[in-house]
């Protein structure tokens, strides 16, 4: 976990890495860290104008913030 977090902070502009880190955080029960990671991924995807990926990331974040036990998103 720590290594993955460090990689994300060294590679600040990779939304995919932030999303993978968020999933790992959810599995480890670190929901606040997962939300922060998804917010970073969402910001990056919006900045890069990846509308479909941003929508999926937004849905993941919404599910996490709503307290969903499992995160399910339809394919973009």
CSV table of C-alpha atoms in Angstrom, one decimal:
chain,number,residue,atom,x,y,z
A,1,UNK,CA,0.0,0.0,0.0
A,2,UNK,CA,2.7,2.4,1.0
A,3,UNK,CA,4.7,1.8,-2.2
A,4,UNK,CA,1.6,2.4,-4.3
A,5,UNK,CA,0.8,5.6,-2.5
A,6,UNK,CA,4.4,6.8,-3.0
A,7,UNK,CA,4.3,6.0,-6.7
A,8,UNK,CA,1.0,8.0,-7.1
A,9,UNK,CA,2.6,11.0,-5.4
A,10,UNK,CA,5.7,10.7,-7.6
A,11,UNK,CA,3.6,10.4,-10.8
A,12,UNK,CA,1.0,13.0,-10.0
A,13,UNK,CA,-0.6,13.1,-13.5
A,14,UNK,CA,-1.6,9.4,-14.0
A,15,UNK,CA,-5.3,9.0,-13.3
A,16,UNK,CA,-5.2,5.3,-13.8
A,17,UNK,CA,-2.6,4.8,-11.0
A,18,UNK,CA,-4.8,7.0,-8.7
A,19,UNK,CA,-7.8,4.8,-9.5
A,20,UNK,CA,-5.9,1.6,-8.8
A,21,UNK,CA,-4.7,3.1,-5.6
A,22,UNK,CA,-8.3,4.0,-4.6
A,23,UNK,CA,-9.4,0.4,-5.2
A,24,UNK,CA,-6.6,-0.9,-3.0
A,25,UNK,CA,-7.6,1.6,-0.3
A,26,UNK,CA,-11.2,0.4,-0.5
A,27,UNK,CA,-10.1,-3.2,-0.1
A,28,UNK,CA,-8.0,-2.2,2.9
A,29,UNK,CA,-10.9,-0.3,4.5
A,30,UNK,CA,-9.3,3.1,4.0
A,31,UNK,CA,-12.3,4.8,2.5
A,32,UNK,CA,-11.1,8.4,3.2
A,33,UNK,CA,-7.9,7.7,1.3
A,34,UNK,CA,-9.8,6.1,-1.5
A,35,UNK,CA,-12.1,9.1,-1.8
A,36,UNK,CA,-9.0,11.4,-2.0
A,37,UNK,CA,-7.4,9.2,-4.6
A,38,UNK,CA,-10.6,9.2,-6.7
A,39,UNK,CA,-10.9,12.9,-6.5
A,40,UNK,CA,-7.4,13.3,-7.8
A,41,UNK,CA,-8.1,10.8,-10.6
A,42,UNK,CA,-11.4,12.7,-11.5
A,43,UNK,CA,-9.6,16.0,-11.6
A,44,UNK,CA,-7.0,14.6,-13.9
A,45,UNK,CA,-9.5,13.1,-16.2
A,46,UNK,CA,-11.5,16.3,-16.4
A,47,UNK,CA,-8.4,18.3,-17.0
A,48,UNK,CA,-7.4,16.0,-19.8
A,49,UNK,CA,-11.0,16.1,-21.2
A,50,UNK,CA,-11.6,12.3,-21.0
A,51,UNK,CA,-15.3,12.7,-20.5
A,52,UNK,CA,-16.3,9.0,-20.4
A,53,UNK,CA,-13.5,8.1,-18.0
A,54,UNK,CA,-14.4,11.1,-15.8
A,55,UNK,CA,-18.0,10.0,-15.7
A,56,UNK,CA,-17.0,6.5,-14.6
A,57,UNK,CA,-14.7,7.9,-12.0
A,58,UNK,CA,-17.4,10.3,-10.7
A,59,UNK,CA,-19.8,7.3,-10.4
A,60,UNK,CA,-17.1,5.4,-8.4
A,61,UNK,CA,-16.6,8.4,-6.1
A,62,UNK,CA,-20.3,8.9,-5.6
A,63,UNK,CA,-20.8,5.2,-4.7
A,64,UNK,CA,-17.9,5.4,-2.3
A,65,UNK,CA,-19.2,8.6,-0.6
A,66,UNK,CA,-22.7,7.1,-0.4
A,67,UNK,CA,-21.3,4.3,1.6
A,68,UNK,CA,-21.8,1.6,-1.0
A,69,UNK,CA,-20.3,-1.7,0.2
A,70,UNK,CA,-19.4,-2.6,-3.4
A,71,UNK,CA,-18.5,-0.3,-6.2
A,72,UNK,CA,-20.1,-1.2,-9.5
A,73,UNK,CA,-20.0,0.8,-12.6
A,74,UNK,CA,-21.2,0.0,-16.1
A,75,UNK,CA,-18.5,0.0,-18.8
A,76,UNK,CA,-18.0,3.4,-20.5
